[in-house]
PDB file of C-alpha atoms and ligand atoms in Angstrom:
ATOM      1  CA  SER A 316      29.286 -38.071 -51.007  1.00  0.00           C
ATOM      2  CA  THR A 317      32.752 -37.403 -52.411  1.00  0.00           C
ATOM      3  CA  GLY A 318      35.436 -39.575 -53.959  1.00  0.00           C
ATOM      4  CA  SER A 319      38.806 -39.553 -55.635  1.00  0.00           C
ATOM      5  CA  VAL A 320      40.410 -42.002 -58.035  1.00  0.00           C
ATOM      6  CA  SER A 321      43.954 -42.317 -59.375  1.00  0.00           C
ATOM      7  CA  ALA A 322      44.598 -41.572 -63.046  1.00  0.00           C
ATOM      8  CA  SER A 323      47.619 -43.533 -64.224  1.00  0.00           C
ATOM      9  CA  PRO A 324      49.324 -42.588 -67.489  1.00  0.00           C
ATOM     10  CA  GLU A 325      50.090 -45.071 -70.210  1.00  0.00           C
ATOM     11  CA  SER A 326      53.500 -44.698 -71.830  1.00  0.00           C
ATOM     12  CA  TYR A 327      54.230 -41.145 -73.040  1.00  0.00           C
ATOM     13  CA  ASP A 328      50.988 -40.044 -71.304  1.00  0.00           C
ATOM     14  CA  GLU A 329      49.110 -41.358 -74.360  1.00  0.00           C
ATOM     15  CA  SER A 330      46.048 -41.786 -72.098  1.00  0.00           C
ATOM     16  CA  TYR A 331      45.207 -41.920 -68.396  1.00  0.00           C
ATOM     17  CA  LEU A 332      43.457 -44.969 -66.961  1.00  0.00           C
ATOM     18  CA  ILE A 333      41.338 -45.245 -63.796  1.00  0.00           C
ATOM     19  CA  PRO A 334      40.247 -48.393 -61.920  1.00  0.00           C
ATOM     20  CA  VAL A 335      36.477 -48.857 -62.200  1.00  0.00           C
ATOM     21  CA  SER A 336      34.516 -51.618 -60.461  1.00  0.00           C
ATOM     22  CA  ILE A 337      31.689 -53.014 -62.623  1.00  0.00           C
ATOM     23  CA  GLY A 338      29.610 -55.799 -61.094  1.00  0.00           C
ATOM     24  CA  GLY A 339      32.489 -56.484 -58.716  1.00  0.00           C
ATOM     25  CA  THR A 340      35.185 -56.774 -61.374  1.00  0.00           C
ATOM     26  CA  THR A 341      37.853 -54.057 -61.748  1.00  0.00           C
ATOM     27  CA  PHE A 342      38.418 -52.613 -65.224  1.00  0.00           C
ATOM     28  CA  HIS A 343      41.001 -49.990 -66.203  1.00  0.00           C
ATOM     29  CA  LEU A 344      39.136 -47.363 -68.205  1.00  0.00           C
ATOM     30  CA  ASP A 345      40.034 -44.141 -69.988  1.00  0.00           C
ATOM     31  CA  LEU A 346      37.923 -41.377 -68.417  1.00  0.00           C
ATOM     32  CA  ASP A 347      36.951 -39.329 -71.451  1.00  0.00           C
ATOM     33  CA  THR A 348      35.368 -35.867 -71.109  1.00  0.00           C
ATOM     34  CA  GLY A 349      35.064 -35.843 -74.928  1.00  0.00           C
ATOM     35  CA  SER A 350      32.478 -38.641 -75.174  1.00  0.00           C
ATOM     36  CA  SER A 351      29.495 -40.003 -73.235  1.00  0.00           C
ATOM     37  CA  ASP A 352      29.488 -43.807 -73.465  1.00  0.00           C
ATOM     38  CA  LEU A 353      30.744 -46.170 -70.756  1.00  0.00           C
ATOM     39  CA  TRP A 354      31.878 -49.178 -72.742  1.00  0.00           C
ATOM     40  CA  VAL A 355      34.031 -52.183 -71.881  1.00  0.00           C
ATOM     41  CA  PHE A 356      35.628 -55.137 -73.580  1.00  0.00           C
ATOM     42  CA  SER A 357      33.372 -58.178 -73.211  1.00  0.00           C
ATOM     43  CA  THR A 358      33.363 -61.948 -73.585  1.00  0.00           C
ATOM     44  CA  GLN A 359      31.038 -61.413 -76.556  1.00  0.00           C
ATOM     45  CA  GLN A 360      34.067 -60.403 -78.631  1.00  0.00           C
ATOM     46  CA  PRO A 361      36.186 -62.946 -80.424  1.00  0.00           C
ATOM     47  CA  ALA A 362      38.917 -64.134 -78.024  1.00  0.00           C
ATOM     48  CA  SER A 363      41.602 -62.797 -80.383  1.00  0.00           C
ATOM     49  CA  GLN A 364      40.077 -59.294 -80.220  1.00  0.00           C
ATOM     50  CA  ARG A 365      40.076 -59.164 -76.398  1.00  0.00           C
ATOM     51  CA  SER A 366      43.316 -60.976 -75.601  1.00  0.00           C
ATOM     52  CA  GLY A 367      45.127 -59.226 -72.725  1.00  0.00           C
ATOM     53  CA  HIS A 368      42.037 -57.233 -71.693  1.00  0.00           C
ATOM     54  CA  THR A 369      39.676 -57.605 -68.748  1.00  0.00           C
ATOM     55  CA  ALA A 370      36.346 -58.560 -70.348  1.00  0.00           C
ATOM     56  CA  TYR A 371      32.816 -58.005 -69.012  1.00  0.00           C
ATOM     57  CA  LYS A 372      30.971 -61.267 -68.364  1.00  0.00           C
ATOM     58  CA  GLN A 373      27.458 -59.803 -68.352  1.00  0.00           C
ATOM     59  CA  THR A 374      27.060 -59.794 -64.544  1.00  0.00           C
ATOM     60  CA  GLY A 375      24.267 -57.219 -64.929  1.00  0.00           C
ATOM     61  CA  THR A 376      20.781 -57.238 -66.415  1.00  0.00           C
ATOM     62  CA  LYS A 377      20.638 -57.149 -70.218  1.00  0.00           C
ATOM     63  CA  LYS A 378      18.655 -54.284 -71.762  1.00  0.00           C
ATOM     64  CA  SER A 379      17.123 -56.334 -74.563  1.00  0.00           C
ATOM     65  CA  GLY A 380      17.184 -54.714 -77.962  1.00  0.00           C
ATOM     66  CA  TYR A 381      19.531 -51.901 -76.884  1.00  0.00           C
ATOM     67  CA  THR A 382      22.689 -51.335 -78.914  1.00  0.00           C
ATOM     68  CA  TRP A 383      25.478 -48.805 -79.166  1.00  0.00           C
ATOM     69  CA  ASN A 384      27.978 -47.815 -81.835  1.00  0.00           C
ATOM     70  CA  ILE A 385      30.592 -45.110 -81.335  1.00  0.00           C
ATOM     71  CA  SER A 386      33.147 -43.555 -83.705  1.00  0.00           C
ATOM     72  CA  TYR A 387      35.919 -41.279 -82.466  1.00  0.00           C
ATOM     73  CA  GLY A 388      37.576 -38.482 -84.390  1.00  0.00           C
ATOM     74  CA  ASP A 389      40.812 -40.412 -84.784  1.00  0.00           C
ATOM     75  CA  GLY A 390      38.982 -43.105 -86.756  1.00  0.00           C
ATOM     76  CA  SER A 391      38.743 -45.631 -83.917  1.00  0.00           C
ATOM     77  CA  GLY A 392      35.422 -47.067 -82.805  1.00  0.00           C
ATOM     78  CA  ALA A 393      33.471 -49.791 -81.023  1.00  0.00           C
ATOM     79  CA  LYS A 394      29.942 -51.256 -80.850  1.00  0.00           C
ATOM     80  CA  GLY A 395      27.888 -53.742 -78.852  1.00  0.00           C
ATOM     81  CA  ASP A 396      24.907 -54.248 -76.564  1.00  0.00           C
ATOM     82  CA  VAL A 397      23.828 -52.862 -73.192  1.00  0.00           C
ATOM     83  CA  TYR A 398      23.533 -54.073 -69.587  1.00  0.00           C
ATOM     84  CA  VAL A 399      22.652 -52.374 -66.305  1.00  0.00           C
ATOM     85  CA  ASP A 400      25.093 -52.960 -63.465  1.00  0.00           C
ATOM     86  CA  LYS A 401      26.638 -51.474 -60.328  1.00  0.00           C
ATOM     87  CA  VAL A 402      29.588 -49.192 -61.099  1.00  0.00           C
ATOM     88  CA  VAL A 403      31.967 -47.740 -58.494  1.00  0.00           C
ATOM     89  CA  VAL A 404      34.590 -45.053 -59.192  1.00  0.00           C
ATOM     90  CA  GLY A 405      36.770 -43.793 -56.331  1.00  0.00           C
ATOM     91  CA  GLY A 406      34.161 -44.885 -53.770  1.00  0.00           C
ATOM     92  CA  VAL A 407      31.277 -43.174 -55.608  1.00  0.00           C
ATOM     93  CA  THR A 408      28.575 -45.659 -56.621  1.00  0.00           C
ATOM     94  CA  ALA A 409      26.038 -45.705 -59.459  1.00  0.00           C
ATOM     95  CA  THR A 410      23.719 -48.585 -58.574  1.00  0.00           C
ATOM     96  CA  SER A 411      22.094 -48.802 -62.028  1.00  0.00           C
ATOM     97  CA  GLN A 412      24.607 -47.681 -64.639  1.00  0.00           C
ATOM     98  CA  ALA A 413      24.256 -48.488 -68.338  1.00  0.00           C
ATOM     99  CA  VAL A 414      27.282 -50.628 -69.165  1.00  0.00           C
ATOM    100  CA  GLU A 415      27.920 -50.901 -72.885  1.00  0.00           C
ATOM    101  CA  ALA A 416      29.489 -54.288 -73.611  1.00  0.00           C
ATOM    102  CA  ALA A 417      31.510 -54.541 -76.800  1.00  0.00           C
ATOM    103  CA  THR A 418      30.853 -57.114 -79.493  1.00  0.00           C
ATOM    104  CA  SER A 419      33.488 -55.491 -81.692  1.00  0.00           C
ATOM    105  CA  VAL A 420      36.202 -52.823 -81.275  1.00  0.00           C
ATOM    106  CA  SER A 421      38.719 -51.330 -83.727  1.00  0.00           C
ATOM    107  CA  SER A 422      42.343 -52.462 -83.826  1.00  0.00           C
ATOM    108  CA  SER A 423      43.816 -49.544 -81.873  1.00  0.00           C
ATOM    109  CA  PHE A 424      41.714 -50.567 -78.843  1.00  0.00           C
ATOM    110  CA  THR A 425      42.621 -54.255 -79.187  1.00  0.00           C
ATOM    111  CA  SER A 426      46.338 -53.419 -79.333  1.00  0.00           C
ATOM    112  CA  ASP A 427      46.276 -51.171 -76.245  1.00  0.00           C
ATOM    113  CA  THR A 428      46.084 -53.983 -73.683  1.00  0.00           C
ATOM    114  CA  ASP A 429      46.264 -51.608 -70.695  1.00  0.00           C
ATOM    115  CA  ASN A 430      42.903 -50.135 -71.684  1.00  0.00           C
ATOM    116  CA  ASP A 431      39.680 -52.082 -71.005  1.00  0.00           C
ATOM    117  CA  GLY A 432      37.329 -49.386 -72.330  1.00  0.00           C
ATOM    118  CA  LEU A 433      36.136 -45.836 -71.827  1.00  0.00           C
ATOM    119  CA  ILE A 434      33.996 -44.048 -69.264  1.00  0.00           C
ATOM    120  CA  GLY A 435      32.508 -41.005 -70.939  1.00  0.00           C
ATOM    121  CA  ALA A 436      32.103 -37.745 -69.032  1.00  0.00           C
ATOM    122  CA  ALA A 437      30.801 -35.356 -71.671  1.00  0.00           C
ATOM    123  CA  PHE A 438      27.041 -34.617 -71.722  1.00  0.00           C
ATOM    124  CA  SER A 439      24.554 -37.470 -71.973  1.00  0.00           C
ATOM    125  CA  SER A 440      22.989 -35.802 -75.038  1.00  0.00           C
ATOM    126  CA  ILE A 441      25.686 -37.456 -77.183  1.00  0.00           C
ATOM    127  CA  ASN A 442      25.427 -40.954 -75.713  1.00  0.00           C
ATOM    128  CA  THR A 443      25.122 -43.409 -78.632  1.00  0.00           C
ATOM    129  CA  VAL A 444      22.773 -46.028 -77.114  1.00  0.00           C
ATOM    130  CA  SER A 445      19.669 -46.801 -79.191  1.00  0.00           C
ATOM    131  CA  PRO A 446      16.649 -46.849 -78.986  1.00  0.00           C
ATOM    132  CA  GLN A 447      16.994 -44.873 -75.715  1.00  0.00           C
ATOM    133  CA  GLN A 448      20.041 -42.748 -74.854  1.00  0.00           C
ATOM    134  CA  GLN A 449      21.615 -43.594 -71.474  1.00  0.00           C
ATOM    135  CA  LEU A 450      23.101 -41.376 -68.762  1.00  0.00           C
ATOM    136  CA  THR A 451      26.799 -40.998 -68.059  1.00  0.00           C
ATOM    137  CA  PHE A 452      28.220 -42.136 -64.725  1.00  0.00           C
ATOM    138  CA  PHE A 453      28.537 -38.492 -63.613  1.00  0.00           C
ATOM    139  CA  ASP A 454      24.915 -37.733 -64.540  1.00  0.00           C
ATOM    140  CA  ASN A 455      23.814 -40.808 -62.556  1.00  0.00           C
ATOM    141  CA  VAL A 456      25.738 -39.848 -59.392  1.00  0.00           C
ATOM    142  CA  LYS A 457      25.815 -36.034 -59.475  1.00  0.00           C
ATOM    143  CA  ASN A 458      22.733 -35.592 -57.266  1.00  0.00           C
ATOM    144  CA  SER A 459      24.419 -37.726 -54.577  1.00  0.00           C
ATOM    145  CA  LEU A 460      27.664 -35.713 -54.629  1.00  0.00           C
ATOM    146  CA  SER A 461      28.352 -33.016 -52.019  1.00  0.00           C
ATOM    147  CA  GLN A 462      28.888 -30.682 -54.984  1.00  0.00           C
ATOM    148  CA  LYS A 463      27.765 -31.431 -58.565  1.00  0.00           C
ATOM    149  CA  LEU A 464      31.271 -31.355 -60.025  1.00  0.00           C
ATOM    150  CA  PHE A 465      34.350 -33.439 -60.800  1.00  0.00           C
ATOM    151  CA  ALA A 466      37.909 -32.192 -61.222  1.00  0.00           C
ATOM    152  CA  ALA A 467      40.829 -33.500 -63.271  1.00  0.00           C
ATOM    153  CA  ARG A 468      44.416 -33.303 -62.107  1.00  0.00           C
ATOM    154  CA  LEU A 469      46.333 -35.188 -64.788  1.00  0.00           C
ATOM    155  CA  ARG A 470      50.104 -35.062 -64.423  1.00  0.00           C
ATOM    156  CA  TYR A 471      53.249 -35.312 -66.550  1.00  0.00           C
ATOM    157  CA  HIS A 472      54.593 -38.887 -66.628  1.00  0.00           C
ATOM    158  CA  THR A 473      53.114 -39.758 -63.220  1.00  0.00           C
ATOM    159  CA  ALA A 474      49.752 -40.617 -61.683  1.00  0.00           C
ATOM    160  CA  GLY A 475      47.203 -37.882 -61.068  1.00  0.00           C
ATOM    161  CA  THR A 476      43.607 -37.929 -59.862  1.00  0.00           C
ATOM    162  CA  TYR A 477      39.974 -37.275 -60.671  1.00  0.00           C
ATOM    163  CA  ASP A 478      38.081 -35.817 -57.698  1.00  0.00           C
ATOM    164  CA  TYR A 479      34.286 -36.227 -57.443  1.00  0.00           C
ATOM    165  CA  GLY A 480      32.070 -33.861 -55.437  1.00  0.00           C
ATOM    166  CA  TYR A 481      34.795 -31.604 -54.069  1.00  0.00           C
ATOM    167  CA  ILE A 482      37.657 -29.297 -55.034  1.00  0.00           C
ATOM    168  CA  ASP A 483      41.093 -30.128 -53.595  1.00  0.00           C
ATOM    169  CA  SER A 484      42.889 -26.824 -53.116  1.00  0.00           C
ATOM    170  CA  SER A 485      46.189 -28.634 -52.517  1.00  0.00           C
ATOM    171  CA  LYS A 486      46.262 -29.616 -56.201  1.00  0.00           C
ATOM    172  CA  TYR A 487      46.618 -26.165 -57.790  1.00  0.00           C
ATOM    173  CA  SER A 488      48.185 -22.769 -57.286  1.00  0.00           C
ATOM    174  CA  GLY A 489      46.523 -19.372 -57.543  1.00  0.00           C
ATOM    175  CA  SER A 490      42.775 -19.299 -58.098  1.00  0.00           C
ATOM    176  CA  ILE A 491      40.330 -21.198 -60.286  1.00  0.00           C
ATOM    177  CA  HIS A 492      39.009 -19.095 -63.178  1.00  0.00           C
ATOM    178  CA  TYR A 493      35.609 -20.109 -64.537  1.00  0.00           C
ATOM    179  CA  VAL A 494      34.247 -19.765 -68.076  1.00  0.00           C
ATOM    180  CA  PRO A 495      30.798 -20.586 -69.453  1.00  0.00           C
ATOM    181  CA  VAL A 496      30.235 -23.866 -71.311  1.00  0.00           C
ATOM    182  CA  ASN A 497      28.234 -24.263 -74.523  1.00  0.00           C
ATOM    183  CA  THR A 498      26.540 -27.676 -74.234  1.00  0.00           C
ATOM    184  CA  ALA A 499      24.821 -27.566 -77.664  1.00  0.00           C
ATOM    185  CA  ASN A 500      27.262 -30.122 -79.139  1.00  0.00           C
ATOM    186  CA  GLY A 501      27.371 -32.265 -76.004  1.00  0.00           C
ATOM    187  CA  PHE A 502      30.969 -31.297 -75.146  1.00  0.00           C
ATOM    188  CA  TRP A 503      32.592 -29.237 -72.390  1.00  0.00           C
ATOM    189  CA  GLU A 504      32.967 -26.471 -74.988  1.00  0.00           C
ATOM    190  CA  PHE A 505      34.409 -23.066 -74.201  1.00  0.00           C
ATOM    191  CA  THR A 506      36.239 -20.101 -75.740  1.00  0.00           C
ATOM    192  CA  ALA A 507      39.944 -19.429 -75.188  1.00  0.00           C
ATOM    193  CA  SER A 508      41.421 -16.001 -75.887  1.00  0.00           C
ATOM    194  CA  GLY A 509      43.887 -15.811 -78.755  1.00  0.00           C
ATOM    195  CA  VAL A 510      42.760 -19.230 -80.063  1.00  0.00           C
ATOM    196  CA  SER A 511      40.133 -18.837 -82.781  1.00  0.00           C
ATOM    197  CA  GLY A 512      36.998 -20.996 -82.803  1.00  0.00           C
ATOM    198  CA  SER A 513      35.451 -23.154 -80.107  1.00  0.00           C
ATOM    199  CA  SER A 514      37.532 -25.402 -77.868  1.00  0.00           C
ATOM    200  CA  ILE A 515      36.683 -28.528 -75.887  1.00  0.00           C
ATOM    201  CA  ALA A 516      38.262 -29.827 -72.668  1.00  0.00           C
ATOM    202  CA  ASP A 517      38.935 -33.453 -73.560  1.00  0.00           C
ATOM    203  CA  THR A 518      40.715 -35.836 -71.166  1.00  0.00           C
ATOM    204  CA  GLY A 519      40.354 -38.636 -73.729  1.00  0.00           C
ATOM    205  CA  THR A 520      42.480 -36.923 -76.358  1.00  0.00           C
ATOM    206  CA  THR A 521      46.256 -37.099 -76.000  1.00  0.00           C
ATOM    207  CA  LEU A 522      47.417 -33.893 -77.648  1.00  0.00           C
ATOM    208  CA  LEU A 523      46.573 -30.169 -77.831  1.00  0.00           C
ATOM    209  CA  TYR A 524      44.959 -29.320 -81.180  1.00  0.00           C
ATOM    210  CA  ILE A 525      44.755 -25.583 -82.043  1.00  0.00           C
ATOM    211  CA  PRO A 526      44.470 -23.594 -85.320  1.00  0.00           C
ATOM    212  CA  ASP A 527      47.307 -23.701 -87.865  1.00  0.00           C
ATOM    213  CA  SER A 528      48.245 -20.071 -87.209  1.00  0.00           C
ATOM    214  CA  ASN A 529      48.843 -20.737 -83.514  1.00  0.00           C
ATOM    215  CA  VAL A 530      50.721 -23.972 -84.281  1.00  0.00           C
ATOM    216  CA  ASP A 531      52.995 -22.330 -86.870  1.00  0.00           C
ATOM    217  CA  ALA A 532      53.696 -19.425 -84.496  1.00  0.00           C
ATOM    218  CA  TYR A 533      54.668 -21.870 -81.741  1.00  0.00           C
ATOM    219  CA  TYR A 534      57.067 -24.015 -83.785  1.00  0.00           C
ATOM    220  CA  ALA A 535      58.635 -20.924 -85.430  1.00  0.00           C
ATOM    221  CA  ASN A 536      60.551 -20.735 -82.134  1.00  0.00           C
ATOM    222  CA  VAL A 537      61.781 -24.348 -82.381  1.00  0.00           C
ATOM    223  CA  ASP A 538      64.821 -24.347 -84.675  1.00  0.00           C
ATOM    224  CA  SER A 539      64.720 -28.049 -85.585  1.00  0.00           C
ATOM    225  CA  ALA A 540      60.914 -28.185 -86.058  1.00  0.00           C
ATOM    226  CA  SER A 541      59.216 -28.858 -89.363  1.00  0.00           C
ATOM    227  CA  TYR A 542      55.890 -30.180 -90.578  1.00  0.00           C
ATOM    228  CA  ASP A 543      56.374 -33.837 -91.525  1.00  0.00           C
ATOM    229  CA  SER A 544      53.460 -34.972 -93.713  1.00  0.00           C
ATOM    230  CA  SER A 545      54.575 -38.608 -93.370  1.00  0.00           C
ATOM    231  CA  GLN A 546      54.124 -38.354 -89.588  1.00  0.00           C
ATOM    232  CA  GLY A 547      51.050 -36.110 -89.949  1.00  0.00           C
ATOM    233  CA  GLY A 548      52.330 -33.265 -87.840  1.00  0.00           C
ATOM    234  CA  TYR A 549      55.215 -31.158 -86.558  1.00  0.00           C
ATOM    235  CA  THR A 550      58.329 -33.009 -85.443  1.00  0.00           C
ATOM    236  CA  PHE A 551      61.643 -31.790 -84.027  1.00  0.00           C
ATOM    237  CA  ASP A 552      64.950 -32.983 -82.575  1.00  0.00           C
ATOM    238  CA  CYS A 553      64.232 -34.727 -79.256  1.00  0.00           C
ATOM    239  CA  ASP A 554      67.133 -32.874 -77.617  1.00  0.00           C
ATOM    240  CA  GLU A 555      65.883 -29.375 -78.444  1.00  0.00           C
ATOM    241  CA  SER A 556      64.371 -27.571 -75.453  1.00  0.00           C
ATOM    242  CA  LEU A 557      60.887 -26.260 -76.223  1.00  0.00           C
ATOM    243  CA  PRO A 558      59.244 -22.929 -75.300  1.00  0.00           C
ATOM    244  CA  ASP A 559      56.336 -22.850 -72.858  1.00  0.00           C
ATOM    245  CA  TRP A 560      52.837 -22.239 -74.265  1.00  0.00           C
ATOM    246  CA  THR A 561      50.559 -19.822 -72.409  1.00  0.00           C
ATOM    247  CA  VAL A 562      46.852 -19.236 -73.034  1.00  0.00           C
ATOM    248  CA  THR A 563      44.310 -16.920 -71.433  1.00  0.00           C
ATOM    249  CA  ILE A 564      40.959 -18.505 -70.556  1.00  0.00           C
ATOM    250  CA  GLY A 565      38.470 -16.112 -69.010  1.00  0.00           C
ATOM    251  CA  SER A 566      40.286 -14.009 -66.442  1.00  0.00           C
ATOM    252  CA  GLY A 567      43.074 -16.536 -65.872  1.00  0.00           C
ATOM    253  CA  SER A 568      46.074 -17.768 -67.791  1.00  0.00           C
ATOM    254  CA  ILE A 569      47.560 -21.259 -67.968  1.00  0.00           C
ATOM    255  CA  THR A 570      51.156 -22.050 -68.928  1.00  0.00           C
ATOM    256  CA  VAL A 571      52.071 -25.441 -70.386  1.00  0.00           C
ATOM    257  CA  PRO A 572      55.790 -26.075 -69.733  1.00  0.00           C
ATOM    258  CA  GLY A 573      57.787 -26.688 -72.905  1.00  0.00           C
ATOM    259  CA  GLU A 574      58.868 -30.087 -71.601  1.00  0.00           C
ATOM    260  CA  TYR A 575      55.219 -31.266 -71.764  1.00  0.00           C
ATOM    261  CA  ILE A 576      55.083 -30.368 -75.473  1.00  0.00           C
ATOM    262  CA  ASN A 577      57.618 -33.041 -76.389  1.00  0.00           C
ATOM    263  CA  PHE A 578      55.085 -35.861 -76.765  1.00  0.00           C
ATOM    264  CA  ALA A 579      57.097 -38.877 -77.874  1.00  0.00           C
ATOM    265  CA  PRO A 580      59.874 -40.136 -80.170  1.00  0.00           C
ATOM    266  CA  VAL A 581      58.642 -41.171 -83.609  1.00  0.00           C
ATOM    267  CA  SER A 582      61.939 -42.419 -85.074  1.00  0.00           C
ATOM    268  CA  GLY A 583      65.583 -42.131 -84.015  1.00  0.00           C
ATOM    269  CA  ASN A 584      66.080 -38.803 -82.292  1.00  0.00           C
ATOM    270  CA  THR A 585      63.004 -37.216 -83.886  1.00  0.00           C
ATOM    271  CA  CYS A 586      60.110 -36.380 -81.586  1.00  0.00           C
ATOM    272  CA  PHE A 587      56.443 -35.620 -82.290  1.00  0.00           C
ATOM    273  CA  GLY A 588      54.993 -32.374 -80.997  1.00  0.00           C
ATOM    274  CA  GLY A 589      52.235 -32.217 -78.392  1.00  0.00           C
ATOM    275  CA  ILE A 590      50.778 -29.148 -80.122  1.00  0.00           C
ATOM    276  CA  GLN A 591      49.247 -29.943 -83.505  1.00  0.00           C
ATOM    277  CA  SER A 592      46.690 -28.460 -85.901  1.00  0.00           C
ATOM    278  CA  SER A 593      42.953 -28.539 -85.245  1.00  0.00           C
ATOM    279  CA  ASP A 594      42.240 -27.513 -88.864  1.00  0.00           C
ATOM    280  CA  GLY A 595      39.809 -30.071 -90.273  1.00  0.00           C
ATOM    281  CA  ILE A 596      38.490 -31.179 -86.869  1.00  0.00           C
ATOM    282  CA  GLY A 597      35.888 -28.392 -86.550  1.00  0.00           C
ATOM    283  CA  PHE A 598      36.933 -27.286 -83.052  1.00  0.00           C
ATOM    284  CA  ASN A 599      40.089 -27.037 -80.949  1.00  0.00           C
ATOM    285  CA  ILE A 600      40.857 -29.857 -78.540  1.00  0.00           C
ATOM    286  CA  PHE A 601      42.499 -29.064 -75.196  1.00  0.00           C
ATOM    287  CA  GLY A 602      43.629 -32.611 -74.545  1.00  0.00           C
ATOM    288  CA  ASP A 603      46.036 -34.167 -72.052  1.00  0.00           C
ATOM    289  CA  ILE A 604      49.093 -32.136 -73.141  1.00  0.00           C
ATOM    290  CA  PHE A 605      47.226 -29.048 -71.893  1.00  0.00           C
ATOM    291  CA  LEU A 606      45.173 -30.569 -69.077  1.00  0.00           C
ATOM    292  CA  LYS A 607      48.242 -32.006 -67.316  1.00  0.00           C
ATOM    293  CA  ALA A 608      49.305 -28.411 -66.608  1.00  0.00           C
ATOM    294  CA  THR A 609      46.009 -27.604 -64.881  1.00  0.00           C
ATOM    295  CA  TYR A 610      43.452 -28.459 -62.260  1.00  0.00           C
ATOM    296  CA  THR A 611      40.272 -28.452 -64.366  1.00  0.00           C
ATOM    297  CA  VAL A 612      36.840 -28.361 -62.739  1.00  0.00           C
ATOM    298  CA  PHE A 613      33.905 -29.777 -64.721  1.00  0.00           C
ATOM    299  CA  ASP A 614      31.174 -27.941 -62.840  1.00  0.00           C
ATOM    300  CA  GLN A 615      27.391 -28.400 -62.873  1.00  0.00           C
ATOM    301  CA  THR A 616      26.749 -26.649 -59.559  1.00  0.00           C
ATOM    302  CA  GLN A 617      25.165 -23.621 -61.249  1.00  0.00           C
ATOM    303  CA  SER A 618      22.079 -23.216 -63.426  1.00  0.00           C
ATOM    304  CA  SER A 619      24.413 -23.562 -66.444  1.00  0.00           C
ATOM    305  CA  PRO A 620      27.520 -25.778 -66.661  1.00  0.00           C
ATOM    306  CA  ARG A 621      30.909 -24.102 -66.426  1.00  0.00           C
ATOM    307  CA  LEU A 622      34.609 -25.011 -66.611  1.00  0.00           C
ATOM    308  CA  GLY A 623      37.147 -23.900 -64.029  1.00  0.00           C
ATOM    309  CA  PHE A 624      40.867 -23.758 -64.833  1.00  0.00           C
ATOM    310  CA  ALA A 625      43.713 -23.310 -62.375  1.00  0.00           C
ATOM    311  CA  GLN A 626      47.472 -23.745 -62.827  1.00  0.00           C
ATOM    312  CA  GLY A 627      48.425 -27.240 -61.662  1.00  0.00           C
TER     313      GLY A 627
HETATM  314  C1  47U B1231      37.966 -35.325 -82.841  1.00  0.00           C
HETATM  315  C2  47U B1231      39.357 -35.713 -83.215  1.00  0.00           C
HETATM  316  N1  47U B1231      39.872 -35.584 -84.458  1.00  0.00           N
HETATM  317  N2  47U B1231      41.137 -36.040 -84.389  1.00  0.00           N
HETATM  318  C3  47U B1231      42.023 -36.036 -85.555  1.00  0.00           C
HETATM  319  C4  47U B1231      41.422 -36.477 -83.149  1.00  0.00           C
HETATM  320  C5  47U B1231      42.710 -37.077 -82.675  1.00  0.00           C
HETATM  321  C6  47U B1231      40.305 -36.273 -82.369  1.00  0.00           C
HETATM  322  C7  47U B1231      40.135 -36.582 -80.929  1.00  0.00           C
HETATM  323  C8  47U B1231      39.819 -38.058 -80.719  1.00  0.00           C
HETATM  324  O1  47U B1231      39.620 -38.830 -81.662  1.00  0.00           O
HETATM  325  N3  47U B1231      39.753 -38.404 -79.426  1.00  0.00           N
HETATM  326  C9  47U B1231      39.489 -39.671 -78.958  1.00  0.00           C
HETATM  327  C10 47U B1231      39.862 -40.841 -79.628  1.00  0.00           C
HETATM  328  C11 47U B1231      39.532 -42.060 -79.075  1.00  0.00           C
HETATM  329  C12 47U B1231      38.852 -42.121 -77.869  1.00  0.00           C
HETATM  330  C13 47U B1231      38.512 -40.936 -77.251  1.00  0.00           C
HETATM  331  N4  47U B1231      38.837 -39.738 -77.782  1.00  0.00           N
END
C-alpha cells in the first residue's frame, strides 16, 4: 500500500499538523520524527485543560495498567493511559495501534488549540509506554507499505505532505542523497559536514539548532542581528534580507533560502531567527526551518535505516 497526507502549517510554520483518524474520529496531530509516542487529548483531562481540542473518548480497548509519560526538550510534556484502536493516516491503516490518551498535558499544548496531540515517527526504542513499550504507527504499517519508507515535504507558509510507501519525484529537484542513520539514541541521527556533532532530522521541532560557531558565523552577515538573552536567541530587524544557509550532507548539498530563516516577529519590528544554538541540547536539530527546504526520506528499506535528502 501507499498513502499521502497533507501537512498544514500553524502560524509562522511553528508546527505542521496532519489529519489522523482514530476510532473514526479525526484528530489534527503533529507528526514528530523526534519522538515515538502517539498521544492525543482525551476526555480524561479536566475540561479546562482540553477546551478547544478534539478529545479521545476511549473508543478502543483499554490496555489495563499501561501508562505513558513524555517530556520534550523544550520543557513541555504529557502523560496518561493507553488504548488500542484503529488509526488511519493518508489512507494507510494500522488496525491495532497503541493510542496514548492524555490525563494531563503541559500548558503549551493546552494553549495550542489547533494541535490535538503528536504522532511520533522516531524509533520505537524510545516509546515511553510502561510496562511494555509500544510500536510507532510507521513500525506497525511498514511491512504493508510498497516500500518501507515515508517522506516529508514540508513547505514555507503553505501546506506540504508526508508520503508513505513511495517517493514522489515531482516534489524535489536533482537527486536524493542518502546518509547512514545511527539509531542508538532512537532518533533519525546523522552527520552533516561542517556542522560538528551529531544531528537529528526532527519534523516536530520548529527551528534549526546548530553549534554556536556556525550560528555566530551565520548572523555575522546580518547587520542588525544580535544575541538577545531576554528572547533566548538571535534577533534582527524584520526588514533585513537574510543570507541563504547551505549545508553538505553526504554527497549532496541543501540550501535553505534566507527568507525561511526569518521565523517570526517577537516584538515591534524585531524578528526571531530560525537558526539558533544547539549548545546545551547535546545534538543538533534539523527542524522545520531546514526540512521545509527539502524532500526528506526516512528510509527503512535497507538492512540499516538511512536518511535521504533532496532539494525541495
Ligand atoms: C531537544 C530540544 N531542546 N530544545 C531547547 C528544544 C527546542 C528541543 C526540541 C524539542 O523540544 N522538540 C519538541 C518539543 C515538543 C514536541 C516535540 N518536539
